[in-house]
mmCIF file of C-alpha atoms (C1' of nucleotides) in Angstrom:
data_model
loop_
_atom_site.group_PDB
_atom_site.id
_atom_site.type_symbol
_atom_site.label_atom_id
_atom_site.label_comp_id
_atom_site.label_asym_id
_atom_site.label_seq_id
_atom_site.Cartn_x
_atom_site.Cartn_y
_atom_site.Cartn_z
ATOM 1 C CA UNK A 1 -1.678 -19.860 15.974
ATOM 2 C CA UNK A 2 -3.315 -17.085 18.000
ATOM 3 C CA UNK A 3 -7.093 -17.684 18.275
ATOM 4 C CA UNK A 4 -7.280 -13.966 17.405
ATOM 5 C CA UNK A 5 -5.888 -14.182 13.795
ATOM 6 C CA UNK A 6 -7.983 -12.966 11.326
ATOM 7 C CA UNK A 7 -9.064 -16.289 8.985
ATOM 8 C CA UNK A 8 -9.359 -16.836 4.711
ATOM 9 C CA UNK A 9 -13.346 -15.963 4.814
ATOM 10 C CA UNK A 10 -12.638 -12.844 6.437
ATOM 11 C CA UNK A 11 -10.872 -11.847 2.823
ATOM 12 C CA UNK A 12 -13.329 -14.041 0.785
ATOM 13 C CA UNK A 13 -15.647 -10.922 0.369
ATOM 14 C CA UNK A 14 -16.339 -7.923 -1.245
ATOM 15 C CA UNK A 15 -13.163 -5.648 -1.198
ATOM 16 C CA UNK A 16 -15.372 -2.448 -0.044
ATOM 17 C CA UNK A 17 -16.522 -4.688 2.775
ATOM 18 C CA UNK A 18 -13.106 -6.057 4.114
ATOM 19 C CA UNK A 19 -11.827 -2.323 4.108
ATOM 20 C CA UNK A 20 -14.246 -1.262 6.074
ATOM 21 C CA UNK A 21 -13.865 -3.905 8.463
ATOM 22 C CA UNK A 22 -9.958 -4.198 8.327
ATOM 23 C CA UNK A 23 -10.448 -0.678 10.518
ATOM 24 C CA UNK A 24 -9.112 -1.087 13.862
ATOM 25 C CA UNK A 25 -7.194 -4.346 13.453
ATOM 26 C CA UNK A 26 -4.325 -5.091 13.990
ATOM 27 C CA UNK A 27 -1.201 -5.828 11.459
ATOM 28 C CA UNK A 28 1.415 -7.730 13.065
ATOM 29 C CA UNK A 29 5.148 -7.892 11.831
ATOM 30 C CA UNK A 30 7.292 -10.066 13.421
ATOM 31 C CA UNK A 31 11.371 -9.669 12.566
ATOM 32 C CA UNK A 32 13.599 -12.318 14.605
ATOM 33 C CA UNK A 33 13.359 -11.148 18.236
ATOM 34 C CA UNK A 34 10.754 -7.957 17.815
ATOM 35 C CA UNK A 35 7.156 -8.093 16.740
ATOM 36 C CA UNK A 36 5.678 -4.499 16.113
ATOM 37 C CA UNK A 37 2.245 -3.938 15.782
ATOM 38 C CA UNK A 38 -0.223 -1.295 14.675
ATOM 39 C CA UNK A 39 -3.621 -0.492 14.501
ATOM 40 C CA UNK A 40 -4.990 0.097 10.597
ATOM 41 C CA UNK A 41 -6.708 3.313 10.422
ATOM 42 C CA UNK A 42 -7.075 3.565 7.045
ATOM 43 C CA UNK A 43 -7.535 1.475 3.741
ATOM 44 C CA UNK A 44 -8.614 1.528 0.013
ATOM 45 C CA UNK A 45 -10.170 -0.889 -1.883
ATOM 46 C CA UNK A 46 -9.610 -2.160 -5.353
ATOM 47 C CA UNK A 47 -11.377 -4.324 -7.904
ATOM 48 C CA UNK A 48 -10.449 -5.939 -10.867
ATOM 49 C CA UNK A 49 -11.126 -4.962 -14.601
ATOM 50 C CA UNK A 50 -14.034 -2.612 -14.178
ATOM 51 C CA UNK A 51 -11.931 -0.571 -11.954
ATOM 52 C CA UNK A 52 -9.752 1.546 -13.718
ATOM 53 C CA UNK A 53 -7.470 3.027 -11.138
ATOM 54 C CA UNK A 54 -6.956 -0.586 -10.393
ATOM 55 C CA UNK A 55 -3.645 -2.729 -11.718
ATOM 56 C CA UNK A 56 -6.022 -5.372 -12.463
ATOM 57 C CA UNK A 57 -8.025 -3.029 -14.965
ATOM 58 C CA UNK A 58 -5.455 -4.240 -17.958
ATOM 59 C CA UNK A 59 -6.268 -7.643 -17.456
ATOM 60 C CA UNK A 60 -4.139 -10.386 -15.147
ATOM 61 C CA UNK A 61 -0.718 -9.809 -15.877
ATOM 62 C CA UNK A 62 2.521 -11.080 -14.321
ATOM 63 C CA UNK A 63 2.479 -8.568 -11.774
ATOM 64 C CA UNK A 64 -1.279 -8.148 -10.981
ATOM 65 C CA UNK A 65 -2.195 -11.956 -11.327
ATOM 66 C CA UNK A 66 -1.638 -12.341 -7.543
ATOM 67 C CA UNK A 67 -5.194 -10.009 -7.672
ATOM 68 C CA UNK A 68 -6.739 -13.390 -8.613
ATOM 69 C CA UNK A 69 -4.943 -15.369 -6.377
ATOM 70 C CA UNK A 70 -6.373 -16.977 -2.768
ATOM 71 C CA UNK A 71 -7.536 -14.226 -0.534
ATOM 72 C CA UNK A 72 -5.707 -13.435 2.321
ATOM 73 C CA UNK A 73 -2.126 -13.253 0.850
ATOM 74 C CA UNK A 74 0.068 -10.140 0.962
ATOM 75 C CA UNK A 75 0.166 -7.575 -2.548
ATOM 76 C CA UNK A 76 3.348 -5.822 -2.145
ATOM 77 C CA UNK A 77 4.763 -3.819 -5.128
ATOM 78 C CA UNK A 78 7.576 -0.905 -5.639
ATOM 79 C CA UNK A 79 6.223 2.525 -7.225
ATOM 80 C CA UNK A 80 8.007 5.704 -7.718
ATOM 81 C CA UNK A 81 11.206 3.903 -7.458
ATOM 82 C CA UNK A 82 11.233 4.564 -3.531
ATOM 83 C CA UNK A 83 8.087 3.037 -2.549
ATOM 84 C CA UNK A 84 6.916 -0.404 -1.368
ATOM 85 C CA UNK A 85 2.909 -0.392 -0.906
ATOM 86 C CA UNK A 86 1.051 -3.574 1.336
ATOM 87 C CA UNK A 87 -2.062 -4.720 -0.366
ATOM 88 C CA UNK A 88 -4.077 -8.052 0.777
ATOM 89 C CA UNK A 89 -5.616 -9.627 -1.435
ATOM 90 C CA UNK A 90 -9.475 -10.269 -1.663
ATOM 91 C CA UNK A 91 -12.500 -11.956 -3.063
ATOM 92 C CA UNK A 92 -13.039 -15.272 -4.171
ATOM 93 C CA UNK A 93 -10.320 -16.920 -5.978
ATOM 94 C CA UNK A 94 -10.732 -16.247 -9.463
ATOM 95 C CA UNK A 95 -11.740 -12.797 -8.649
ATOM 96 C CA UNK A 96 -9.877 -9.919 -8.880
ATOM 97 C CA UNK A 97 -9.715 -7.725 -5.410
ATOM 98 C CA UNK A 98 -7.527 -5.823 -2.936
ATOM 99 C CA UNK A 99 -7.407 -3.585 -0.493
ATOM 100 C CA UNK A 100 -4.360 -1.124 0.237
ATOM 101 C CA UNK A 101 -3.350 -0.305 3.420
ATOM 102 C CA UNK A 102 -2.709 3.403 3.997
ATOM 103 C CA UNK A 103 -1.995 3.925 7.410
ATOM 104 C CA UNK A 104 -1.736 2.400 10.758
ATOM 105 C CA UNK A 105 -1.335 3.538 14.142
ATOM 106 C CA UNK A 106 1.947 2.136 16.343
ATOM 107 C CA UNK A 107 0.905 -0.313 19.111
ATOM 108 C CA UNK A 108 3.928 -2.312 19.658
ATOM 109 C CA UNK A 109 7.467 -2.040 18.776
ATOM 110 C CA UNK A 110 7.497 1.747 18.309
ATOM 111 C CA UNK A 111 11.115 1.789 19.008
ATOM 112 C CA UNK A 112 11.594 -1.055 16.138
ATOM 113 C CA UNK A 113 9.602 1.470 13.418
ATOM 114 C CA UNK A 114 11.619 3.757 14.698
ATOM 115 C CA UNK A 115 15.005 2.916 14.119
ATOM 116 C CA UNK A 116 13.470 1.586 10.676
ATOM 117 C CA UNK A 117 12.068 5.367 9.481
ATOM 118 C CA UNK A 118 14.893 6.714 10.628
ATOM 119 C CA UNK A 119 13.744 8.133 13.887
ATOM 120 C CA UNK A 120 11.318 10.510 13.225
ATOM 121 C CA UNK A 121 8.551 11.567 15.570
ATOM 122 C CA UNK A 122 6.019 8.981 16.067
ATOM 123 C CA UNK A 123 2.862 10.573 13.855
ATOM 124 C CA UNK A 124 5.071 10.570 11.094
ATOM 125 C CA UNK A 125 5.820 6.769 11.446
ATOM 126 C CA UNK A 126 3.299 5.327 9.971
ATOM 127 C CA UNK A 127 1.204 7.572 8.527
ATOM 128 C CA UNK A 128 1.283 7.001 4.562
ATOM 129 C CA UNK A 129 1.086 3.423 2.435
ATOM 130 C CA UNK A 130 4.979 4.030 1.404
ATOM 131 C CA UNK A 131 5.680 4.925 5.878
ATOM 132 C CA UNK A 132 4.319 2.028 6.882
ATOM 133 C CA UNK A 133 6.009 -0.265 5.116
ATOM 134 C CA UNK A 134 9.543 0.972 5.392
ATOM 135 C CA UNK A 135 8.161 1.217 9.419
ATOM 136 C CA UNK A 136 7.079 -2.459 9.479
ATOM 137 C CA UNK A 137 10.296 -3.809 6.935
ATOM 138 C CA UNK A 138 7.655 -4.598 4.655
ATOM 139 C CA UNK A 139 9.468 -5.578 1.320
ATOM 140 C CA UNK A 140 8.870 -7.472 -2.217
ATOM 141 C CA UNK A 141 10.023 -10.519 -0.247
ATOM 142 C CA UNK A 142 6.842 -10.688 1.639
ATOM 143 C CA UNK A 143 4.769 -10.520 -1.912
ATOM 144 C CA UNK A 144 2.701 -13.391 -1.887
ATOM 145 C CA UNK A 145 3.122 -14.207 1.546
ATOM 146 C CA UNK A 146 -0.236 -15.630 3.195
ATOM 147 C CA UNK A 147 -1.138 -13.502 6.229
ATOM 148 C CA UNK A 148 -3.605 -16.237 7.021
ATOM 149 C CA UNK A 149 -0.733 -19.158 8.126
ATOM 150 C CA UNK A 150 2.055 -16.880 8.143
ATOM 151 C CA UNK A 151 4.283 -16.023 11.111
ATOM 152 C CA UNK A 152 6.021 -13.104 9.815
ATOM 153 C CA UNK A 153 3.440 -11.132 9.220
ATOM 154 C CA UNK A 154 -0.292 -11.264 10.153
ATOM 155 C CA UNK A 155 -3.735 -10.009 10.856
ATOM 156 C CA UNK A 156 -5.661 -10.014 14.411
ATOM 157 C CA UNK A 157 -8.471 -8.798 16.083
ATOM 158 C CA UNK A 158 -7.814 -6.042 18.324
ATOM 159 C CA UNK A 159 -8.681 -6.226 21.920
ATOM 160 C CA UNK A 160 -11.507 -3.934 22.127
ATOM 161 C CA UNK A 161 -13.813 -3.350 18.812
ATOM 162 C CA UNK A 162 -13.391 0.346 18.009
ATOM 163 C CA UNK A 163 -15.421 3.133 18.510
ATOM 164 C CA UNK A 164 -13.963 5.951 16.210
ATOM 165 C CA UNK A 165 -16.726 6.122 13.504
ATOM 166 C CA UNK A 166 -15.793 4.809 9.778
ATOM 167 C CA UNK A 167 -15.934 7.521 7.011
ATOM 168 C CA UNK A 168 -15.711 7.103 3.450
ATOM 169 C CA UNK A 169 -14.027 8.920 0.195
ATOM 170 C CA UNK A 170 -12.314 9.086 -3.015
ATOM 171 C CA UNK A 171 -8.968 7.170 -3.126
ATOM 172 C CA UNK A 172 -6.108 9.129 -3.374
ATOM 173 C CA UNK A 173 -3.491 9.730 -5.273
ATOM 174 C CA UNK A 174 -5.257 7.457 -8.251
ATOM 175 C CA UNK A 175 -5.517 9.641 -11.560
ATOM 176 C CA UNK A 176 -8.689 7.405 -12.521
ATOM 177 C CA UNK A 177 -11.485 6.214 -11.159
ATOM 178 C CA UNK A 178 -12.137 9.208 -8.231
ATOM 179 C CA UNK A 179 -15.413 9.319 -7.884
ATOM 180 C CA UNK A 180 -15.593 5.862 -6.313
ATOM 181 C CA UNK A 181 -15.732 6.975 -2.537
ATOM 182 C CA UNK A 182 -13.124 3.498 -1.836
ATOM 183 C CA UNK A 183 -11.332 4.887 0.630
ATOM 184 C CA UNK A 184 -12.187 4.004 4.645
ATOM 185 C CA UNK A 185 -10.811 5.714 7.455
ATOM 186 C CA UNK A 186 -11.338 5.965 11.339
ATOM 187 C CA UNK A 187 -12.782 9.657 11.531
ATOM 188 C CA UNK A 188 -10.667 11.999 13.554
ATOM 189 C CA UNK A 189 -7.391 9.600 13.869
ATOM 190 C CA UNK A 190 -4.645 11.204 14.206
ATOM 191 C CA UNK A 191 -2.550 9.023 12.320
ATOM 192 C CA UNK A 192 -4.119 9.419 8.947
ATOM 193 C CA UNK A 193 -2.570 9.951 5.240
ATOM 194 C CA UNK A 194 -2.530 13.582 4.080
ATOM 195 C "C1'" DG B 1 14.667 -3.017 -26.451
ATOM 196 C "C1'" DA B 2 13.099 1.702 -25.521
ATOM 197 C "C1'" DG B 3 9.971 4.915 -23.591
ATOM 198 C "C1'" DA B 4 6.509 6.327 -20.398
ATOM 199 C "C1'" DA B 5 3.719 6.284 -16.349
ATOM 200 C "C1'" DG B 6 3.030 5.478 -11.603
ATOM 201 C "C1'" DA B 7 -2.071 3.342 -5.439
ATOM 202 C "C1'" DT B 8 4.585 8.217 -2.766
ATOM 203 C "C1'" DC B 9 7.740 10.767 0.205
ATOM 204 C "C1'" DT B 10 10.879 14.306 1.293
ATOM 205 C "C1'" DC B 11 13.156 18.375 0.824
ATOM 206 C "C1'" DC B 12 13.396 23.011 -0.614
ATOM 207 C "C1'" DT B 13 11.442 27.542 -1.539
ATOM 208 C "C1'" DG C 1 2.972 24.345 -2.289
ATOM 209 C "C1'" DG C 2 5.865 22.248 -5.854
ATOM 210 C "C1'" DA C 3 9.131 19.386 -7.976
ATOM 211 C "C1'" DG C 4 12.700 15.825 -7.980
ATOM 212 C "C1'" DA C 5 14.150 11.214 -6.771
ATOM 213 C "C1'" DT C 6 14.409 6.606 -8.667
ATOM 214 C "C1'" DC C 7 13.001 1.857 -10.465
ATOM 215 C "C1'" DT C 8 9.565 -1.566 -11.648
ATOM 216 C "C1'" DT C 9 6.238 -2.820 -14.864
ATOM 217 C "C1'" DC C 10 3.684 -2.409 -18.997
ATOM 218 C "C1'" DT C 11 3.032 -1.179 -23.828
ATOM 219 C "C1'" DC C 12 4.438 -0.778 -28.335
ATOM 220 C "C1'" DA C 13 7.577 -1.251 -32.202
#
DNA sequence: GAGAAGATCTCCT
DNA sequence: GGAGATCTTCTCA
């Protein structure tokens, strides 16, 4: 296992707090002979029953129960019948926490995203929670997946810390819940949602 | 079992 | 800028 991988007490905190830091790692996807990376540039965080924009608001049920799972698996669900969206889970077990991610920017294995999305220009790639998926062949298959042993899919430490500042604001596209500023993105990235 | 809503994206005007 | 696509999940009867 790389000695860059991001460990279990990295997720073991508050959600807020691993969205923050998840800025400017890296997300890893390895499929067969190809491993593409890209840098996260932007996140959201979610709780559990006090927050109501979050699937976890209703209570565990047999699609949010994963919320209270270990930290450091993989959330993935379908929405708006075309959608998968890549959540890791968070807090202790028992708690309810994740964080979405929203957007990343292509390190490695552009070409591979590419031919995934369809060939479109590389801002476009990556660039929304729904993008980056289809970019990365992120599916329902890795739901539950732990990023933390996995080899398929991972988190690591990028080579340089970075020095974009962090910004916070609402979430988007949530109906409820938007003046919770749970949102973190690297200011000025061109690679941003929106 | 049926109906409604949804953490989005793309195309069309 | 706006609306349709399209399907999973939840709620309620």
């Amino acid at each position: 296992m790389e000695e860059s991988r991001i460990r279990r007490e990295f997720f073991r905190r508050d959600s807020c707090l691993v969205a923050r830091d998840l800025l400017g790692k890296v997300l890893c996807r390895s499929r067969g002979e190809t491993t593409s990376k890209g840098k996260i540039v932007e996140t959201e965080a979610y709780y559990g029953p006090g927050d109501p924009a979050s699937h976890a608001s209703s209570g565990k049920t047999s699609r949010s129960a994963i919320m209270w799972g270990q930290p450091g698996i993989a959330y993935v669900y379908f929405v708006y019948g075309n959608h998968f969206l890549f959540n890791v889970v968070t807090e202790e077990r028992g708690e309810a926490g994740a964080v979405l991610l929203r957007a990343l920017e292509p390190v490695e294995g552009v070409e591979e995203m590419r031919q995934l999305r369809g060939f479109r220009n590389l801002q476009s790639l990556t660039d929304g929670p729904g993008k980056l998926c289809e970019a990365l062949g992120i599916t329902k298959q890795q739901n539950g997946l732990d990023l933390v042993n996995s080899d398929t899919v991972w988190v690591q430490k990028p080579p340089e810390s970075p020095t974009a500042s962090i910004r916070a604001s609402p979430r988007i596209g949530v109906s409820l819940g938007q003046e919770l500023e749970y949102r973190f993105y690297l200011a000025g990235n061109p690679y941003l949602s929106r």
